[in-house]
Amino acid sequence: MIEFIAQNLAPIMFMGLIVFLLFGYPVAFSLAACGLFFFVVGVELAPYSNGAISLSWPLLYALPENFYGNRVMSNDVLLAIPFFTFMGIVLERSGMAEDLLDTVGQLFGPIRGGLAYAVILVGALLAATTGVVAASVIAMGLISLPIMLRYGYDRRVASGVIAASGTLAQIIPPSLVLIVLADQLGRSVGDMYAGAIIPGLVLTGLYMSYILIMTFYRRDSMPALPLEARTLGHGVTSLLIALAAAAAIAYTAHVYLTPTQGANADIWGATVGIIVIYAFAVADKSMGFGLMSRLAQQVIIVLIPPLALIFLVLGTIFLGIATPTEGGAMGAVGALIMAAAKGRLNMEVIKQALASTTRLSAFVMFILIGARVFSLTFYGVNGHIWVEHLLVSTPGGETGFLIVVNILVFLLAFFLDFFELAFIVVPLLAPAADKLGIDLIWFGVLLGINMQTSFMHPPFGFALFYLRSVAARVPYLDKITGKKIEPVTTGQIYWGAVPFVCIQVIMVALTIMFPQMVMHYKGEVVDPGEIEIIVPPFGGGDQPGLPGGLPPLGAPPAVDGGAAAPAPSPAPGTDLSQPPKF
Amino acid sequence: MKGLLALSRAIDRVNELIGRWVSWLILLSILISAVNAIIRKAFNMSSNAWLEAQWYLFGAAFMLAAAYTLKQNDHIRIDIVYGMWSRRKQHWIDLIGHVFFLMPFTLLMVYYFVPYTLRSIRNGEVSTNAGGLIVWPAKAILLAGFTFLALQGISEIIKKIAIMRGDMDDPTPFITAHEAAEQEGKALVEELKS
């Protein structure tokens, strides 16, 4: 009996983990406790395990180095988490989302389904400035939902499109999910961003196609705004002319700058064009020249600051000027400047944003710390080999594996949020994926799209709850039309999300079928001098040496096959390939 | 019980003070990172000390805020099963968790981190990156973080027992993560309207 337990401690420990987590004590400490409990059990049972358990007391000494080391505390990649979180919270307080929704809604309002397109577009734009799901959904629920209800949008479509567009923040860079996945998969965040951008845009396109199909299939489900609701008036021609002028200026500047700036001329040219048109719009508005239509003015003035911010963050990362962490820091500073320019910045806002950021950082990093304790033991009982064996033997090879894993993650996402999935589940899946020759960026993007569903599937998805908190629960009188508007029921919110969950599944399937959507990241020319700091080291050879004086993994060649994979590595300085010492 | 509750209040106050104060370190870290990136690009100067300072500061923020986060009951749980129990059973789960999950882990970490940090101080350990910072403050932060977390654990145990005996009110009544999400939404709405 004892031998049986000892030789099967890995599956037993995994079941134990589920029990520990379901117990309901905070995840971070449950993980650590599970790790420590099975460590003790493992050490006691090791003599009976026939070599299956390689745990001994001295291994615990590895924990301090493990926490100090570059997987937890001295981790440049995870440093991006507080930076982007802070940026997102400051932006949500700056009123940018509200302005965008108003303006883009006016721009698209006159066409059928226009408000829905506007919500999707703004959702994608917010996502590209580190949208926070909660903030995006709430802003849309506050601003767009009442307008949609006023003009007779189908409630289910309206609430579904809002909840789904808010979750785009999870997959469109610079998202926290991608940072954490990159870290756990041992790939560079820059590559992960580059890989995710096309699937993110395709997904946005799929949402829009769904709206387009719905406008044909059920013509009255999303009527165009009536004339009296188009407050910004006409003037699309003026906007097109302004954009053409901006493009012309940019091109001219590009030609002039090429001799002096070389390869950077196109960026500088674009910058000049954008600044000129922005300055022109601001001047036109404040002086009242009336050269542009109001619509054109408004669109340019509202749209350019967020686009500039997106360039400041994503542009610098993709061009290799800044690491993702630095991009996050610059984005945070940019968000502060933008909020200040709008007169929305005060001490209280900064304090609150910092408090939320610190709270999130503390619980996320402690889940990571707990997960490190867990994986120290799990590796010691050869759990990684057990999981790998289990997963590699799935029928259907690479595709079979991806399908099984995605179904698994889809189901787990009902109960676990993405931080827990990323720190507990992903490290178990990664070595198997790597062994099957699956590109880990591709794998990460797939998981990212999949985990996005966890925000929107009824009845657990958080985006639905955020929307519930702002959607009317009781009938109300509309201020503009004076008509009585019926409330949005919870059932409508749930059913509205279902088509988008299906779209999400389709997107996962598309990404499996067309990996080239992700794989183009390899073609990116990245200055190696710039990315060296963001690649978490594996195998120990390529790192300029850890401050602790120990090699990062202490991985001997025998373990290297597995350890070169991004998996949660064995404790630094611990040699698991050697026979256990007792 | 009175004496114990006084102790618990003292611990709470210290950790609350620390928890609120350390969040400024994140802002400092952001500014250092942004300035460092710009200077590196503009003047082609790079300094490992400034790079390391960023994660020192972030490390200090999340390690030292962990105790405050625990006090606020903000470490996330999986509450599908937990949410089904009566409040009384939840108190028991929390108490068992504090005593058998949290305390052994934090105390073990304090026990390991004392010699680990002392060794670093004694050796005057300096980062192996050229021009890097001295190492012991970062290790001391980890030690301090686990120490404060252990102290907060003691405070939580005292409070939990007091609540279960009816000696004090529950400062953090249970709400599900979804209710919390709705509340967060409502708070955000209020803020945007103001």
Short mmCIF file of N, CA, C and O in Angstrom, two decimals, chain A residues 20 22-27 29 32-33 60-61 63-65 67-68 73-74 76 79 82-83 86 92-93 98 138 321 326 329 332-333 347 352 354 358-359 361-363 365-366 373 415-417 420 460 462 465-466 468-470 473 530 545-547, chain B residues 23-24 26-27 29-30 33-34 37 40-41 54-55 58-59 62-63 65-66 69 74-78 80-82 93-94 96-98 101-102 105 108-109 112-113 116 125 128-129 135 138-139 142 146 149 177-178 181-182 184-185 188-189 191-192:
data_model
loop_
_atom_site.label_atom_id
_atom_site.label_comp_id
_atom_site.label_asym_id
_atom_site.label_seq_id
_atom_site.Cartn_x
_atom_site.Cartn_y
_atom_site.Cartn_z
N PHE A 20 -7.19 21.28 -1.78
CA PHE A 20 -6.66 22.47 -1.08
C PHE A 20 -7.28 23.74 -1.65
O PHE A 20 -7.63 24.65 -0.92
N LEU A 22 -10.14 24.08 -3.43
CA LEU A 22 -11.59 24.19 -3.25
C LEU A 22 -11.96 24.48 -1.80
O LEU A 22 -13.06 24.93 -1.51
N PHE A 23 -11.03 24.21 -0.89
CA PHE A 23 -11.26 24.48 0.52
C PHE A 23 -11.70 25.94 0.70
O PHE A 23 -12.50 26.25 1.56
N GLY A 24 -11.16 26.82 -0.14
CA GLY A 24 -11.65 28.20 -0.13
C GLY A 24 -10.77 29.18 0.61
O GLY A 24 -11.10 30.35 0.72
N TYR A 25 -9.64 28.71 1.13
CA TYR A 25 -8.69 29.66 1.72
C TYR A 25 -7.95 30.34 0.56
O TYR A 25 -7.86 29.79 -0.53
N PRO A 26 -7.44 31.58 0.76
CA PRO A 26 -6.77 32.26 -0.35
C PRO A 26 -5.79 31.37 -1.12
O PRO A 26 -5.00 30.64 -0.53
N VAL A 27 -5.90 31.45 -2.44
CA VAL A 27 -5.17 30.57 -3.35
C VAL A 27 -3.67 30.56 -3.09
O VAL A 27 -3.04 29.51 -3.05
N PHE A 29 -1.83 31.00 -0.45
CA PHE A 29 -1.36 30.25 0.71
C PHE A 29 -1.79 28.80 0.65
O PHE A 29 -1.10 27.92 1.18
N ALA A 32 0.91 27.15 -1.38
CA ALA A 32 2.13 26.96 -0.59
C ALA A 32 1.93 25.83 0.40
O ALA A 32 2.80 24.95 0.55
N ALA A 33 0.77 25.82 1.07
CA ALA A 33 0.51 24.78 2.07
C ALA A 33 0.47 23.41 1.42
O ALA A 33 1.02 22.44 1.95
N LEU A 60 14.48 22.29 0.69
CA LEU A 60 13.68 23.45 1.13
C LEU A 60 14.53 24.71 1.21
O LEU A 60 14.02 25.82 1.08
N TYR A 61 15.84 24.51 1.43
CA TYR A 61 16.72 25.68 1.50
C TYR A 61 16.73 26.45 0.18
O TYR A 61 17.18 27.58 0.11
N LEU A 63 14.23 27.50 -1.36
CA LEU A 63 13.11 28.44 -1.50
C LEU A 63 13.50 29.92 -1.45
O LEU A 63 13.07 30.69 -2.29
N PRO A 64 14.33 30.34 -0.47
CA PRO A 64 14.69 31.77 -0.46
C PRO A 64 15.31 32.22 -1.78
O PRO A 64 14.91 33.25 -2.34
N GLU A 65 16.26 31.41 -2.27
CA GLU A 65 16.92 31.76 -3.53
C GLU A 65 15.89 31.79 -4.67
O GLU A 65 15.93 32.64 -5.56
N PHE A 67 12.69 32.54 -4.44
CA PHE A 67 11.87 33.75 -4.38
C PHE A 67 12.66 34.98 -4.75
O PHE A 67 12.14 35.91 -5.35
N TYR A 68 13.94 34.99 -4.35
CA TYR A 68 14.75 36.16 -4.69
C TYR A 68 15.07 36.16 -6.18
O TYR A 68 15.16 37.22 -6.79
N MET A 73 11.15 37.69 -7.65
CA MET A 73 11.38 39.08 -7.29
C MET A 73 12.22 39.84 -8.33
O MET A 73 11.81 40.88 -8.81
N SER A 74 13.34 39.28 -8.70
CA SER A 74 14.17 40.01 -9.67
C SER A 74 13.74 39.64 -11.09
O SER A 74 14.53 39.23 -11.92
N ASP A 76 12.27 40.99 -14.41
CA ASP A 76 12.00 42.23 -15.16
C ASP A 76 10.68 42.17 -15.91
O ASP A 76 10.08 43.19 -16.20
N LEU A 79 7.58 42.88 -13.78
CA LEU A 79 7.58 44.29 -13.41
C LEU A 79 6.59 45.08 -14.26
O LEU A 79 6.06 46.11 -13.86
N PRO A 82 2.59 45.85 -12.64
CA PRO A 82 2.13 47.08 -11.99
C PRO A 82 2.11 48.27 -12.94
O PRO A 82 1.22 49.12 -12.84
N PHE A 83 3.06 48.31 -13.87
CA PHE A 83 3.14 49.47 -14.76
C PHE A 83 1.88 49.56 -15.62
O PHE A 83 1.23 50.60 -15.70
N PHE A 86 -1.33 50.22 -13.51
CA PHE A 86 -1.45 51.63 -13.13
C PHE A 86 -1.91 52.46 -14.33
O PHE A 86 -2.81 53.29 -14.22
N GLU A 92 -8.69 54.94 -17.06
CA GLU A 92 -10.13 54.77 -16.85
C GLU A 92 -10.68 55.97 -16.08
O GLU A 92 -11.83 56.33 -16.24
N ARG A 93 -9.83 56.60 -15.25
CA ARG A 93 -10.28 57.79 -14.53
C ARG A 93 -10.21 59.05 -15.39
O ARG A 93 -10.73 60.09 -15.02
N GLU A 98 -15.14 57.41 -22.25
CA GLU A 98 -16.42 58.09 -22.44
C GLU A 98 -16.37 58.96 -23.70
O GLU A 98 -17.28 58.92 -24.54
N ILE A 138 -17.83 48.80 -18.02
CA ILE A 138 -18.66 49.75 -17.28
C ILE A 138 -18.85 51.04 -18.07
O ILE A 138 -19.96 51.57 -18.16
N ILE A 321 12.58 49.86 -29.52
CA ILE A 321 13.15 51.01 -28.80
C ILE A 321 13.07 50.77 -27.30
O ILE A 321 13.98 51.13 -26.56
N GLU A 326 9.52 48.83 -20.00
CA GLU A 326 9.69 50.28 -20.18
C GLU A 326 8.51 50.89 -20.92
O GLU A 326 8.07 52.00 -20.61
N ALA A 329 5.99 51.58 -18.46
CA ALA A 329 6.30 52.75 -17.64
C ALA A 329 6.01 54.04 -18.41
O ALA A 329 5.41 54.98 -17.89
N ALA A 332 2.40 54.58 -18.65
CA ALA A 332 1.84 55.07 -17.39
C ALA A 332 2.05 56.57 -17.26
O ALA A 332 1.15 57.32 -16.88
N VAL A 333 3.27 57.01 -17.62
CA VAL A 333 3.53 58.45 -17.57
C VAL A 333 2.65 59.18 -18.58
O VAL A 333 2.05 60.23 -18.27
N MET A 347 -4.70 64.28 -6.54
CA MET A 347 -4.02 63.40 -5.59
C MET A 347 -4.85 62.13 -5.33
O MET A 347 -4.31 61.03 -5.25
N GLN A 352 -5.63 56.35 -5.35
CA GLN A 352 -6.49 55.20 -5.58
C GLN A 352 -5.89 54.25 -6.60
O GLN A 352 -5.91 53.03 -6.42
N LEU A 354 -2.77 53.87 -7.29
CA LEU A 354 -1.64 53.17 -6.69
C LEU A 354 -2.11 52.09 -5.73
O LEU A 354 -1.55 50.99 -5.69
N THR A 358 -1.20 48.21 -6.14
CA THR A 358 -0.45 47.48 -5.12
C THR A 358 -1.20 46.23 -4.68
O THR A 358 -0.61 45.16 -4.53
N ARG A 359 -2.51 46.37 -4.50
CA ARG A 359 -3.32 45.23 -4.08
C ARG A 359 -3.22 44.10 -5.11
O ARG A 359 -2.95 42.95 -4.77
N SER A 361 -0.88 43.67 -7.39
CA SER A 361 0.48 43.14 -7.43
C SER A 361 0.69 42.16 -6.29
O SER A 361 1.27 41.10 -6.48
N ALA A 362 0.22 42.52 -5.09
CA ALA A 362 0.47 41.66 -3.93
C ALA A 362 -0.20 40.31 -4.14
O ALA A 362 0.43 39.28 -3.96
N PHE A 363 -1.48 40.30 -4.55
CA PHE A 363 -2.09 38.96 -4.63
C PHE A 363 -1.59 38.17 -5.82
O PHE A 363 -1.41 36.96 -5.72
N MET A 365 1.52 38.34 -7.17
CA MET A 365 2.87 37.86 -6.91
C MET A 365 2.86 36.77 -5.84
O MET A 365 3.69 35.87 -5.87
N PHE A 366 1.91 36.85 -4.91
CA PHE A 366 1.87 35.79 -3.91
C PHE A 366 1.29 34.49 -4.47
O PHE A 366 1.67 33.41 -4.01
N VAL A 373 6.33 27.20 -4.55
CA VAL A 373 6.45 26.17 -3.50
C VAL A 373 5.82 24.87 -4.00
O VAL A 373 6.40 23.80 -3.88
N PHE A 415 -13.97 28.19 -13.45
CA PHE A 415 -13.76 28.25 -12.01
C PHE A 415 -12.53 29.06 -11.62
O PHE A 415 -12.48 29.64 -10.54
N LEU A 416 -11.51 29.06 -12.46
CA LEU A 416 -10.27 29.72 -12.10
C LEU A 416 -10.14 31.00 -12.91
O LEU A 416 -10.55 31.05 -14.06
N ASP A 417 -9.57 32.03 -12.31
CA ASP A 417 -9.32 33.19 -13.15
C ASP A 417 -7.95 33.08 -13.79
O ASP A 417 -7.21 32.14 -13.53
N GLU A 420 -4.62 32.41 -11.88
CA GLU A 420 -4.48 31.06 -11.34
C GLU A 420 -4.16 30.08 -12.45
O GLU A 420 -3.28 29.22 -12.30
N PHE A 460 -20.75 32.64 -14.97
CA PHE A 460 -19.66 33.04 -14.09
C PHE A 460 -18.86 34.24 -14.59
O PHE A 460 -18.11 34.84 -13.86
N PHE A 462 -16.95 37.42 -15.49
CA PHE A 462 -16.93 38.68 -14.74
C PHE A 462 -17.46 39.87 -15.55
O PHE A 462 -18.08 40.76 -15.00
N PHE A 465 -20.96 40.41 -14.97
CA PHE A 465 -21.31 41.02 -13.69
C PHE A 465 -21.04 42.52 -13.70
O PHE A 465 -21.80 43.30 -13.11
N TYR A 466 -19.96 42.91 -14.36
CA TYR A 466 -19.69 44.35 -14.46
C TYR A 466 -20.83 45.02 -15.22
O TYR A 466 -21.30 46.09 -14.83
N ARG A 468 -23.88 43.90 -15.49
CA ARG A 468 -25.08 43.85 -14.64
C ARG A 468 -25.09 45.04 -13.66
O ARG A 468 -26.14 45.61 -13.37
N SER A 469 -23.91 45.41 -13.17
CA SER A 469 -23.86 46.47 -12.16
C SER A 469 -24.23 47.83 -12.73
O SER A 469 -24.60 48.72 -11.98
N VAL A 470 -24.13 48.01 -14.04
CA VAL A 470 -24.49 49.32 -14.59
C VAL A 470 -25.78 49.30 -15.40
O VAL A 470 -26.37 50.35 -15.65
N ARG A 473 -31.93 47.86 -13.69
CA ARG A 473 -32.67 46.71 -13.18
C ARG A 473 -34.17 46.99 -13.12
O ARG A 473 -34.96 46.07 -13.02
N GLU A 530 18.49 44.84 -27.61
CA GLU A 530 17.39 45.42 -26.82
C GLU A 530 16.61 44.36 -26.05
O GLU A 530 16.10 44.63 -24.99
N GLY A 545 24.51 36.12 -15.44
CA GLY A 545 24.83 35.72 -14.07
C GLY A 545 23.85 36.31 -13.11
O GLY A 545 23.53 37.49 -13.19
N LEU A 546 23.38 35.52 -12.22
CA LEU A 546 22.37 36.00 -11.27
C LEU A 546 23.04 36.70 -10.12
O LEU A 546 24.11 36.31 -9.69
N PRO A 547 22.36 37.71 -9.59
CA PRO A 547 22.93 38.38 -8.45
C PRO A 547 23.22 37.43 -7.30
O PRO A 547 24.08 37.69 -6.48
N SER B 23 2.77 51.80 -1.57
CA SER B 23 2.27 51.90 -2.94
C SER B 23 2.95 53.05 -3.69
O SER B 23 3.03 53.03 -4.91
N TRP B 24 3.47 54.03 -2.94
CA TRP B 24 4.20 55.11 -3.62
C TRP B 24 5.46 54.59 -4.30
O TRP B 24 5.94 55.19 -5.26
N ILE B 26 5.70 52.12 -6.12
CA ILE B 26 5.37 51.73 -7.49
C ILE B 26 5.45 52.94 -8.42
O ILE B 26 5.99 52.86 -9.52
N LEU B 27 4.93 54.06 -7.94
CA LEU B 27 5.01 55.27 -8.76
C LEU B 27 6.47 55.64 -9.02
O LEU B 27 6.86 55.96 -10.14
N SER B 29 8.98 53.62 -9.05
CA SER B 29 9.52 52.63 -9.97
C SER B 29 9.14 52.97 -11.41
O SER B 29 9.96 52.87 -12.34
N ILE B 30 7.88 53.41 -11.61
CA ILE B 30 7.42 53.78 -12.94
C ILE B 30 8.24 54.95 -13.47
O ILE B 30 8.73 54.94 -14.61
N SER B 33 11.75 53.91 -14.37
CA SER B 33 11.78 53.11 -15.59
C SER B 33 11.61 53.98 -16.83
O SER B 33 12.34 53.83 -17.81
N ALA B 34 10.66 54.92 -16.78
CA ALA B 34 10.41 55.77 -17.94
C ALA B 34 11.61 56.66 -18.23
O ALA B 34 12.09 56.74 -19.37
N ALA B 37 14.51 54.67 -19.59
CA ALA B 37 14.34 54.29 -20.99
C ALA B 37 14.67 55.46 -21.91
O ALA B 37 15.36 55.31 -22.93
N ARG B 40 18.41 56.22 -21.86
CA ARG B 40 19.17 55.19 -22.57
C ARG B 40 19.11 55.43 -24.08
O ARG B 40 20.08 55.31 -24.79
N LYS B 41 17.90 55.80 -24.55
CA LYS B 41 17.73 56.02 -25.97
C LYS B 41 18.41 57.32 -26.42
O LYS B 41 19.11 57.37 -27.43
N GLN B 54 14.41 49.36 -10.07
CA GLN B 54 12.98 49.21 -10.41
C GLN B 54 12.38 47.99 -9.74
O GLN B 54 11.31 48.07 -9.13
N TRP B 55 13.07 46.85 -9.85
CA TRP B 55 12.42 45.68 -9.23
C TRP B 55 12.64 45.64 -7.73
O TRP B 55 11.87 45.00 -7.01
N PHE B 58 9.58 47.55 -6.73
CA PHE B 58 8.36 46.77 -6.92
C PHE B 58 8.31 45.63 -5.91
O PHE B 58 7.27 45.36 -5.30
N GLY B 59 9.48 44.99 -5.70
CA GLY B 59 9.54 43.91 -4.71
C GLY B 59 9.12 44.41 -3.34
O GLY B 59 8.33 43.77 -2.64
N PHE B 62 5.20 44.90 -3.34
CA PHE B 62 4.29 43.76 -3.22
C PHE B 62 4.57 42.91 -1.98
O PHE B 62 3.64 42.35 -1.38
N MET B 63 5.83 42.82 -1.58
CA MET B 63 6.13 42.02 -0.38
C MET B 63 5.54 42.68 0.87
O MET B 63 4.96 42.03 1.72
N ALA B 65 3.21 44.92 1.06
CA ALA B 65 1.77 45.15 1.03
C ALA B 65 0.99 43.85 1.23
O ALA B 65 -0.22 43.89 1.41
N ALA B 66 1.68 42.71 1.20
CA ALA B 66 0.97 41.43 1.30
C ALA B 66 0.21 41.32 2.61
O ALA B 66 -0.91 40.80 2.65
N THR B 69 -2.85 43.40 2.43
CA THR B 69 -3.81 42.73 1.55
C THR B 69 -4.52 41.61 2.30
O THR B 69 -5.72 41.40 2.13
N ASP B 74 -8.15 40.54 0.79
CA ASP B 74 -8.12 40.76 -0.65
C ASP B 74 -7.32 39.72 -1.42
O ASP B 74 -7.21 39.81 -2.64
N HIS B 75 -6.69 38.76 -0.73
CA HIS B 75 -6.04 37.67 -1.47
C HIS B 75 -7.16 36.80 -2.04
O HIS B 75 -8.07 36.39 -1.31
N ILE B 76 -7.08 36.52 -3.37
CA ILE B 76 -8.26 35.88 -3.96
C ILE B 76 -8.39 34.41 -3.58
O ILE B 76 -7.41 33.71 -3.39
N ARG B 77 -9.64 34.00 -3.46
CA ARG B 77 -9.99 32.63 -3.12
C ARG B 77 -10.78 32.04 -4.27
O ARG B 77 -11.31 32.77 -5.11
N ILE B 78 -10.89 30.73 -4.27
CA ILE B 78 -11.83 30.07 -5.19
C ILE B 78 -13.06 29.80 -4.34
O ILE B 78 -13.02 28.96 -3.43
N ILE B 80 -16.27 28.81 -5.05
CA ILE B 80 -17.46 28.04 -5.47
C ILE B 80 -17.99 27.20 -4.32
O ILE B 80 -19.19 27.13 -4.09
N VAL B 81 -17.09 26.51 -3.60
CA VAL B 81 -17.56 25.69 -2.49
C VAL B 81 -17.69 26.56 -1.23
O VAL B 81 -18.72 26.53 -0.55
N TYR B 82 -16.68 27.36 -1.00
CA TYR B 82 -16.64 28.22 0.19
C TYR B 82 -17.91 29.06 0.30
O TYR B 82 -18.46 29.24 1.38
N ILE B 93 -13.18 27.61 8.35
CA ILE B 93 -12.23 27.41 7.24
C ILE B 93 -11.11 28.44 7.31
O ILE B 93 -9.92 28.10 7.20
N ASP B 94 -11.49 29.69 7.56
CA ASP B 94 -10.47 30.73 7.65
C ASP B 94 -9.50 30.44 8.79
O ASP B 94 -8.28 30.55 8.62
N ILE B 96 -8.80 27.57 10.27
CA ILE B 96 -7.94 26.42 9.94
C ILE B 96 -6.88 26.84 8.93
O ILE B 96 -5.71 26.50 9.04
N GLY B 97 -7.31 27.62 7.95
CA GLY B 97 -6.37 28.10 6.94
C GLY B 97 -5.26 28.94 7.55
O GLY B 97 -4.08 28.75 7.25
N HIS B 98 -5.65 29.87 8.41
CA HIS B 98 -4.64 30.72 9.04
C HIS B 98 -3.63 29.87 9.81
O HIS B 98 -2.42 30.03 9.68
N PHE B 101 -2.30 26.64 7.10
CA PHE B 101 -1.78 26.97 5.77
C PHE B 101 -0.82 28.15 5.86
O PHE B 101 0.33 28.09 5.44
N LEU B 102 -1.32 29.25 6.39
CA LEU B 102 -0.55 30.50 6.36
C LEU B 102 0.63 30.47 7.32
O LEU B 102 1.77 30.74 6.91
N PHE B 105 3.79 28.19 6.65
CA PHE B 105 4.54 28.68 5.49
C PHE B 105 5.32 29.95 5.83
O PHE B 105 6.53 30.03 5.60
N LEU B 108 8.13 29.30 8.38
CA LEU B 108 9.23 28.58 7.75
C LEU B 108 10.07 29.54 6.90
O LEU B 108 11.30 29.50 6.92
N MET B 109 9.40 30.42 6.20
CA MET B 109 10.12 31.37 5.35
C MET B 109 10.94 32.34 6.19
O MET B 109 12.08 32.64 5.85
N TYR B 112 14.00 30.55 7.28
CA TYR B 112 15.04 30.40 6.24
C TYR B 112 15.63 31.74 5.83
O TYR B 112 16.80 31.82 5.45
N PHE B 113 14.82 32.78 5.85
CA PHE B 113 15.30 34.05 5.31
C PHE B 113 16.24 34.77 6.28
O PHE B 113 17.04 35.59 5.84
N TYR B 116 19.71 33.55 5.50
CA TYR B 116 19.95 33.89 4.09
C TYR B 116 20.28 35.37 3.96
O TYR B 116 21.22 35.75 3.24
N GLU B 125 27.45 41.32 -0.08
CA GLU B 125 27.17 40.82 -1.43
C GLU B 125 26.69 41.94 -2.35
O GLU B 125 25.80 42.71 -2.01
N THR B 128 25.87 40.89 -9.32
CA THR B 128 26.89 40.48 -10.28
C THR B 128 26.81 41.28 -11.58
O THR B 128 27.70 41.21 -12.41
N ASN B 129 25.72 42.03 -11.77
CA ASN B 129 25.65 42.92 -12.93
C ASN B 129 26.60 44.09 -12.72
O ASN B 129 26.67 44.63 -11.62
N VAL B 135 23.13 43.75 -2.56
CA VAL B 135 22.04 42.79 -2.67
C VAL B 135 21.20 42.67 -1.40
O VAL B 135 20.00 42.46 -1.46
N ALA B 138 17.46 43.87 -0.84
CA ALA B 138 16.39 43.14 -1.53
C ALA B 138 16.02 41.89 -0.75
O ALA B 138 14.84 41.55 -0.59
N LYS B 139 17.04 41.20 -0.23
CA LYS B 139 16.76 39.99 0.54
C LYS B 139 16.09 40.35 1.86
O LYS B 139 15.20 39.62 2.33
N LEU B 142 12.41 40.71 1.41
CA LEU B 142 11.69 39.43 1.43
C LEU B 142 11.48 38.97 2.87
O LEU B 142 10.38 38.54 3.25
N PHE B 146 7.77 38.52 4.75
CA PHE B 146 7.24 37.31 5.38
C PHE B 146 7.02 37.54 6.88
O PHE B 146 6.09 36.98 7.47
N LEU B 149 3.88 39.40 7.30
CA LEU B 149 2.77 38.50 6.93
C LEU B 149 2.48 37.54 8.08
O LEU B 149 1.31 37.29 8.42
N ALA B 177 -17.00 36.66 -5.14
CA ALA B 177 -16.19 37.45 -6.07
C ALA B 177 -17.10 38.20 -7.04
O ALA B 177 -16.80 39.31 -7.46
N HIS B 178 -18.26 37.59 -7.36
CA HIS B 178 -19.14 38.25 -8.31
C HIS B 178 -19.86 39.43 -7.70
O HIS B 178 -20.02 40.46 -8.32
N ALA B 181 -17.47 42.11 -7.71
CA ALA B 181 -17.36 42.72 -9.04
C ALA B 181 -18.46 43.74 -9.24
O ALA B 181 -18.23 44.85 -9.74
N GLU B 182 -19.69 43.38 -8.83
CA GLU B 182 -20.79 44.33 -8.99
C GLU B 182 -20.58 45.57 -8.14
O GLU B 182 -20.85 46.69 -8.58
N GLU B 184 -17.71 46.77 -7.19
CA GLU B 184 -16.64 47.54 -7.82
C GLU B 184 -17.23 48.37 -8.95
O GLU B 184 -16.90 49.55 -9.11
N GLY B 185 -18.11 47.75 -9.72
CA GLY B 185 -18.75 48.46 -10.82
C GLY B 185 -19.52 49.66 -10.34
O GLY B 185 -19.40 50.76 -10.87
N LEU B 188 -17.30 52.44 -9.29
CA LEU B 188 -16.71 53.11 -10.45
C LEU B 188 -17.71 54.07 -11.08
O LEU B 188 -17.36 55.17 -11.50
N VAL B 189 -18.97 53.65 -11.12
CA VAL B 189 -20.02 54.50 -11.68
C VAL B 189 -20.13 55.79 -10.87
O VAL B 189 -20.16 56.89 -11.43
N GLU B 191 -17.92 57.18 -9.12
CA GLU B 191 -16.74 58.01 -9.32
C GLU B 191 -16.81 58.76 -10.65
O GLU B 191 -16.48 59.94 -10.72
N LEU B 192 -17.27 58.05 -11.68
CA LEU B 192 -17.31 58.68 -13.00
C LEU B 192 -18.36 59.78 -13.05
O LEU B 192 -18.23 60.75 -13.79
#
